[in-house]
Short mmCIF file of C-alpha atoms in Angstrom, two decimals:
data_model
loop_
_atom_site.label_atom_id
_atom_site.label_comp_id
_atom_site.label_asym_id
_atom_site.label_seq_id
_atom_site.Cartn_x
_atom_site.Cartn_y
_atom_site.Cartn_z
CA MET B 17 88.57 -266.08 -66.99
CA GLU B 18 87.74 -263.48 -69.62
CA ARG B 19 86.25 -260.10 -68.75
CA SER B 20 84.08 -258.21 -71.22
CA ALA B 21 85.09 -254.59 -71.64
CA THR B 22 82.90 -251.82 -72.93
CA SER B 23 84.50 -248.75 -74.43
CA PRO B 24 83.57 -245.30 -73.06
CA SER B 25 82.39 -244.21 -76.51
CA ALA B 26 79.94 -247.10 -76.63
CA LEU B 27 78.59 -246.18 -73.20
CA THR B 28 78.26 -242.54 -74.22
CA GLY B 29 76.47 -243.52 -77.40
CA ALA B 30 74.04 -245.74 -75.47
CA VAL B 31 73.26 -242.94 -73.00
CA LYS B 32 72.73 -240.46 -75.82
CA GLY B 33 70.50 -242.94 -77.62
CA ASN B 34 68.38 -243.48 -74.54
CA GLY B 35 68.21 -239.75 -73.85
CA ASP B 36 67.12 -238.99 -77.40
CA ALA B 37 64.45 -241.67 -77.23
CA VAL B 38 63.06 -240.30 -73.94
CA PHE B 39 63.12 -236.74 -75.22
CA ALA B 40 61.38 -237.76 -78.45
CA ALA B 41 58.70 -239.58 -76.47
CA ILE B 42 58.13 -236.54 -74.24
CA VAL B 43 57.72 -234.09 -77.13
CA ARG B 44 55.45 -236.52 -78.99
CA CYS B 45 53.26 -236.83 -75.92
CA SER B 46 53.20 -233.05 -75.54
CA ALA B 47 52.06 -232.61 -79.14
CA ALA B 48 49.48 -235.36 -78.74
CA LEU B 49 48.12 -233.71 -75.57
CA ILE B 50 47.61 -230.44 -77.44
CA LEU B 51 45.72 -232.21 -80.20
CA LEU B 52 43.69 -234.25 -77.71
CA GLY B 53 42.86 -231.17 -75.66
CA LEU B 54 41.73 -229.17 -78.68
CA GLY B 55 39.80 -232.11 -80.09
CA GLY B 56 38.22 -232.74 -76.70
CA MET B 57 37.03 -229.14 -76.40
CA VAL B 58 35.53 -229.21 -79.88
CA ALA B 59 33.84 -232.54 -79.17
CA VAL B 60 32.40 -231.35 -75.85
CA MET B 61 31.06 -228.15 -77.41
CA ALA B 62 29.57 -230.04 -80.36
CA TRP B 63 27.98 -232.65 -78.09
CA GLY B 64 26.50 -229.98 -75.84
CA ALA B 65 25.14 -228.13 -78.88
CA ARG B 66 23.33 -231.12 -80.35
CA GLY B 67 20.00 -230.15 -78.73
CA ALA B 68 20.01 -226.64 -80.21
CA PHE B 69 20.94 -227.81 -83.70
CA ALA B 70 18.37 -230.61 -83.51
CA ARG B 71 15.68 -228.10 -82.57
CA PHE B 72 16.56 -225.17 -84.84
CA GLY B 73 18.84 -226.71 -87.47
CA LEU B 74 21.02 -224.35 -89.51
CA GLY B 75 18.45 -221.67 -88.83
CA PHE B 76 20.15 -221.23 -85.45
CA VAL B 77 23.09 -219.61 -87.23
CA PHE B 78 20.94 -217.09 -89.15
CA ASP B 79 18.21 -216.37 -86.59
CA LYS B 80 18.76 -213.17 -84.59
CA ALA B 81 16.13 -213.91 -81.92
CA TRP B 82 17.21 -214.81 -78.39
CA ASN B 83 14.14 -215.20 -76.19
CA PRO B 84 14.43 -217.46 -73.13
CA VAL B 85 10.73 -216.96 -72.38
CA THR B 86 9.55 -218.54 -75.63
CA GLN B 87 12.59 -220.85 -75.84
CA HIS B 88 13.52 -219.41 -79.21
CA PHE B 89 17.24 -218.95 -79.70
CA GLY B 90 19.48 -217.84 -82.53
CA ALA B 91 23.13 -216.87 -82.82
CA ALA B 92 23.04 -214.32 -85.65
CA ALA B 93 23.12 -211.22 -83.43
CA PRO B 94 26.04 -212.26 -81.18
CA MET B 95 27.96 -213.57 -84.20
CA PHE B 96 27.44 -210.23 -85.93
CA GLY B 97 28.65 -208.35 -82.86
CA THR B 98 31.66 -210.64 -82.48
CA VAL B 99 32.82 -210.12 -86.06
CA ILE B 100 32.15 -206.37 -86.14
CA THR B 101 33.94 -205.56 -82.89
CA ALA B 102 36.88 -207.80 -83.79
CA LEU B 103 37.27 -206.15 -87.21
CA LEU B 104 37.03 -202.68 -85.68
CA SER B 105 39.68 -203.56 -83.12
CA ILE B 106 42.03 -204.84 -85.82
CA LEU B 107 41.50 -201.73 -87.97
CA LEU B 108 42.37 -199.55 -85.00
CA ALA B 109 45.09 -201.64 -83.37
CA VAL B 110 47.24 -202.77 -86.31
CA PRO B 111 48.29 -199.29 -87.57
CA LEU B 112 48.90 -198.14 -84.01
CA ALA B 113 50.93 -201.22 -83.11
CA PHE B 114 52.91 -201.01 -86.35
CA GLY B 115 53.73 -197.36 -85.78
CA ILE B 116 54.86 -197.99 -82.21
CA ALA B 117 56.99 -200.97 -83.25
CA VAL B 118 58.69 -199.02 -86.05
CA TRP B 119 59.33 -196.07 -83.75
CA LEU B 120 60.82 -198.30 -81.06
CA THR B 121 63.12 -200.16 -83.45
CA GLU B 122 64.08 -197.49 -85.99
CA ILE B 123 63.75 -194.04 -84.41
CA ALA B 124 63.76 -194.05 -80.59
CA SER B 125 66.98 -194.22 -78.61
CA ALA B 126 67.91 -197.50 -76.96
CA ARG B 127 67.15 -196.21 -73.45
CA ILE B 128 63.70 -194.83 -74.34
CA ALA B 129 62.89 -197.89 -76.44
CA GLY B 130 63.72 -200.16 -73.52
CA VAL B 131 61.47 -198.24 -71.11
CA ILE B 132 58.55 -198.01 -73.55
CA GLY B 133 58.93 -201.66 -74.53
CA THR B 134 58.74 -202.71 -70.88
CA LEU B 135 55.62 -200.59 -70.35
CA ILE B 136 53.98 -202.20 -73.38
CA GLN B 137 54.68 -205.65 -71.97
CA LEU B 138 53.20 -204.58 -68.64
CA LEU B 139 50.12 -203.26 -70.41
CA ALA B 140 49.66 -206.66 -72.04
CA ALA B 141 49.57 -208.23 -68.57
CA VAL B 142 46.71 -206.06 -67.28
CA PRO B 143 43.58 -208.21 -66.61
CA SER B 144 40.75 -207.72 -69.06
CA ILE B 145 38.27 -206.79 -66.35
CA ILE B 146 40.42 -203.74 -65.54
CA PHE B 147 40.10 -202.62 -69.14
CA GLY B 148 36.35 -203.14 -68.89
CA MET B 149 36.05 -201.07 -65.72
CA TRP B 150 38.18 -198.32 -67.21
CA GLY B 151 36.12 -198.38 -70.39
CA PHE B 152 32.83 -198.15 -68.50
CA ALA B 153 34.02 -195.35 -66.19
CA VAL B 154 36.04 -193.28 -68.69
CA LEU B 155 35.54 -194.28 -72.30
CA VAL B 156 31.76 -194.68 -72.31
CA PRO B 157 31.02 -191.18 -70.91
CA PHE B 158 33.63 -189.66 -73.23
CA MET B 159 32.05 -191.35 -76.24
CA ALA B 160 28.52 -190.35 -75.18
CA HIS B 161 29.29 -186.68 -74.49
CA TYR B 162 31.85 -185.83 -77.15
CA VAL B 163 32.74 -188.39 -79.83
CA GLU B 164 29.36 -189.79 -80.83
CA PRO B 165 27.48 -186.43 -80.99
CA LEU B 166 30.29 -184.91 -83.06
CA ALA B 167 30.45 -187.91 -85.40
CA SER B 168 26.67 -187.96 -85.76
CA HIS B 169 26.52 -184.26 -86.75
CA THR B 170 29.43 -184.52 -89.20
CA LEU B 171 30.00 -188.00 -90.58
CA GLY B 172 26.34 -188.92 -90.07
CA ARG B 173 25.37 -186.53 -92.87
CA VAL B 174 27.83 -187.95 -95.41
CA PRO B 175 26.05 -190.03 -98.07
CA GLY B 176 26.95 -193.70 -98.01
CA ILE B 177 28.82 -193.90 -94.73
CA GLY B 178 26.37 -191.75 -92.78
CA THR B 179 24.39 -194.82 -91.70
CA LEU B 180 27.37 -196.01 -89.69
CA PHE B 181 27.41 -192.89 -87.53
CA ARG B 182 23.74 -192.29 -86.79
CA GLY B 183 21.91 -193.14 -83.62
CA ALA B 184 21.46 -192.07 -80.03
CA PRO B 185 24.74 -191.29 -78.24
CA TYR B 186 24.51 -193.86 -75.47
CA GLY B 187 28.27 -194.30 -75.29
CA THR B 188 28.00 -198.07 -75.39
CA GLY B 189 27.91 -199.97 -78.66
CA PHE B 190 29.97 -201.61 -81.36
CA LEU B 191 32.40 -198.70 -81.78
CA THR B 192 33.16 -198.46 -78.06
CA GLY B 193 33.56 -202.23 -77.91
CA GLY B 194 35.97 -202.18 -80.84
CA MET B 195 37.96 -199.39 -79.21
CA ILE B 196 38.33 -201.18 -75.89
CA LEU B 197 39.40 -204.34 -77.71
CA ALA B 198 41.92 -202.32 -79.73
CA VAL B 199 43.45 -201.00 -76.49
CA MET B 200 43.72 -204.57 -75.25
CA ILE B 201 45.28 -206.20 -78.30
CA THR B 202 47.64 -203.40 -79.35
CA PRO B 203 50.34 -204.45 -76.81
CA PHE B 204 50.25 -208.07 -78.05
CA ILE B 205 50.59 -207.12 -81.71
CA CYS B 206 53.19 -204.45 -80.99
CA ALA B 207 55.32 -206.81 -78.90
CA VAL B 208 55.39 -209.40 -81.69
CA MET B 209 56.22 -206.80 -84.36
CA ARG B 210 58.95 -205.25 -82.22
CA ASP B 211 60.65 -208.58 -81.56
CA VAL B 212 60.50 -209.51 -85.25
CA PHE B 213 61.88 -206.16 -86.39
CA LEU B 214 64.73 -206.42 -83.86
CA SER B 215 65.64 -209.92 -85.06
CA MET B 216 66.11 -208.74 -88.65
CA PRO B 217 69.77 -208.81 -89.80
CA ALA B 218 71.15 -205.28 -89.63
CA VAL B 219 73.10 -205.74 -92.87
CA LEU B 220 69.88 -205.77 -94.88
CA LYS B 221 68.77 -202.38 -93.57
CA GLU B 222 72.25 -200.90 -93.78
CA SER B 223 72.53 -201.98 -97.40
CA ALA B 224 69.18 -200.36 -98.20
CA TYR B 225 70.20 -197.11 -96.51
CA GLY B 226 73.48 -197.25 -98.41
CA LEU B 227 71.56 -197.40 -101.69
CA GLY B 228 69.79 -194.17 -100.79
CA MET B 229 66.45 -195.48 -99.53
CA THR B 230 64.47 -193.40 -97.08
CA ARG B 231 63.33 -194.78 -93.74
CA TRP B 232 59.80 -195.37 -95.06
CA GLU B 233 61.15 -197.18 -98.14
CA VAL B 234 63.28 -199.42 -95.93
CA VAL B 235 60.25 -200.28 -93.82
CA ARG B 236 58.01 -200.90 -96.83
CA ARG B 237 60.44 -202.71 -99.13
CA ILE B 238 62.83 -204.45 -96.75
CA ILE B 239 61.42 -204.89 -93.25
CA LEU B 240 57.82 -205.77 -94.08
CA PRO B 241 58.56 -208.36 -96.81
CA TRP B 242 61.18 -210.02 -94.59
CA SER B 243 58.88 -210.22 -91.56
CA ARG B 244 55.52 -210.71 -93.30
CA SER B 245 54.68 -214.13 -91.86
CA SER B 246 55.57 -213.13 -88.29
CA VAL B 247 53.63 -209.85 -88.56
CA VAL B 248 50.56 -211.70 -89.80
CA GLY B 249 50.99 -214.16 -86.95
CA GLY B 250 51.00 -211.29 -84.46
CA VAL B 251 47.88 -209.81 -86.02
CA MET B 252 46.15 -213.19 -85.85
CA LEU B 253 47.15 -213.47 -82.19
CA GLY B 254 45.48 -210.14 -81.53
CA LEU B 255 42.44 -211.09 -83.58
CA GLY B 256 42.03 -214.32 -81.63
CA ARG B 257 42.20 -212.35 -78.37
CA ALA B 258 39.58 -209.91 -79.69
CA LEU B 259 37.21 -212.68 -80.83
CA GLY B 260 37.25 -214.44 -77.48
CA GLU B 261 37.40 -211.47 -75.11
CA THR B 262 34.62 -211.54 -72.53
CA MET B 263 34.71 -209.22 -69.55
CA ALA B 264 36.06 -206.05 -71.16
CA ILE B 265 33.56 -206.15 -74.02
CA THR B 266 30.67 -206.98 -71.67
CA PHE B 267 31.13 -203.68 -69.83
CA VAL B 268 30.93 -201.44 -72.91
CA ILE B 269 28.99 -203.06 -75.75
CA GLY B 270 25.50 -202.57 -74.31
CA ASN B 271 24.50 -206.26 -74.16
CA ALA B 272 21.48 -205.97 -76.45
CA ASN B 273 20.58 -208.81 -78.79
CA HIS B 274 20.43 -206.51 -81.77
CA ILE B 275 21.80 -206.27 -85.31
CA GLY B 276 22.28 -202.69 -86.44
CA TRP B 277 24.51 -201.04 -89.02
CA SER B 278 25.16 -198.01 -86.83
CA LEU B 279 28.44 -198.23 -84.94
CA PHE B 280 26.70 -196.52 -82.04
CA SER B 281 24.10 -199.28 -81.69
CA PRO B 282 24.29 -201.46 -78.59
CA GLY B 283 24.83 -205.14 -79.23
CA ASN B 284 26.54 -208.20 -77.83
CA THR B 285 29.10 -210.81 -78.72
CA ILE B 286 29.14 -214.56 -78.31
CA ALA B 287 31.55 -214.30 -75.39
CA SER B 288 29.52 -211.61 -73.59
CA LEU B 289 26.28 -213.51 -74.18
CA ILE B 290 27.74 -216.69 -72.68
CA ALA B 291 29.18 -214.78 -69.72
CA LEU B 292 25.81 -213.22 -68.89
CA GLU B 293 23.50 -216.15 -69.64
CA PHE B 294 25.49 -219.25 -68.77
CA PRO B 295 25.23 -219.04 -64.94
CA GLU B 296 21.43 -218.93 -65.24
CA SER B 297 21.14 -221.90 -67.60
CA ALA B 298 20.24 -225.34 -66.29
CA VAL B 299 22.39 -228.16 -67.57
CA GLY B 300 20.50 -230.09 -70.23
CA SER B 301 18.07 -227.28 -71.02
CA LEU B 302 17.56 -225.86 -74.49
CA LYS B 303 19.10 -222.57 -73.41
CA PHE B 304 22.19 -224.38 -72.15
CA SER B 305 22.48 -226.24 -75.44
CA SER B 306 22.06 -222.99 -77.38
CA LEU B 307 24.88 -221.38 -75.44
CA MET B 308 27.08 -224.39 -76.13
CA ALA B 309 26.18 -224.07 -79.81
CA ALA B 310 27.15 -220.40 -79.73
CA GLY B 311 30.50 -221.33 -78.19
CA PHE B 312 31.00 -223.97 -80.85
CA LEU B 313 30.36 -221.35 -83.55
CA LEU B 314 32.90 -219.05 -81.90
CA MET B 315 35.51 -221.80 -82.14
CA LEU B 316 34.68 -222.25 -85.82
CA ILE B 317 35.04 -218.51 -86.42
CA SER B 318 38.46 -218.52 -84.74
CA LEU B 319 39.53 -221.55 -86.76
CA GLY B 320 38.28 -219.89 -89.94
CA THR B 321 40.36 -216.77 -89.33
CA LEU B 322 43.47 -218.89 -88.76
CA VAL B 323 42.89 -220.87 -91.97
CA CYS B 324 42.33 -217.67 -93.96
CA SER B 325 45.57 -216.16 -92.66
CA ARG B 326 47.52 -219.27 -93.64
CA LEU B 327 45.99 -219.27 -97.11
CA LEU B 328 46.80 -215.58 -97.49
CA LEU B 329 50.43 -216.16 -96.61
CA ARG B 330 50.68 -219.09 -99.03
CA THR B 331 49.14 -217.05 -101.82
CA LYS B 332 51.57 -214.18 -101.30
CA ALA B 333 54.52 -216.57 -101.07
CA ALA B 334 53.49 -218.29 -104.30
CA GLY B 335 53.14 -214.95 -106.08
CA ARG B 336 56.67 -213.82 -105.24
#
């Protein structure tokens, strides 16, 4: 009676084949769940917004009125506030985060860099409502009593840019909102930049220093070109956080449905508008649909910024 024998290598190959197939199925399902989740959110927001777009059409995007009494809604004012505060936060946060990351990786000692790096990571874990409370209790009075009056009496008289710095010093407004967002997103951007700069091969920097380059030249000509895509990714991460931030910005922006070119003007964002108005909106009402439409527009804005960043990276890569 013959007995069939199976070699150990064949058994090992069969186990590996089965393991690879299971692993491949798991990662495919994970990727599909991400796509389904994102697509489901977009579909739910679009379906909930159908009433507002059917009533107001594309005029909803360009109308700055938001009047629940007359049932007249538009998203221009919160969209304006969202974009302005996000841009201000990026303008303030990116240079600060870049400077901190360069100092931690190129100048500071290993012990100090480790302590400061840990504190930055802890700052990134602080809840947004804490930033909002701090901004309302500390930053708003400071802006109202010192920064805004000084800026109004100096920069407000400069032709051209003076319009940006005129207005009553309430303390709340677009500038304060941008500053509180900058404080929030700086740790995220800095952490990404620091990790990327640390992962750069040391031989590249040592070769540049050996050729006589200064520290600034090494950063500008060696480190930044090598880490461009990751740095842009970190900036986009911070921008996405700034666009969707809710509680912190609600405390300090003033929550007025207003479009003004003064940085001291109170305003609102899409996220703050939804946070304040959504609990009072009946499901199926026109106001509820308008809030869903505003959320849908916020998702489109976030998607647009991501697409623009990818196109920018491709353009720079093609030009090299």
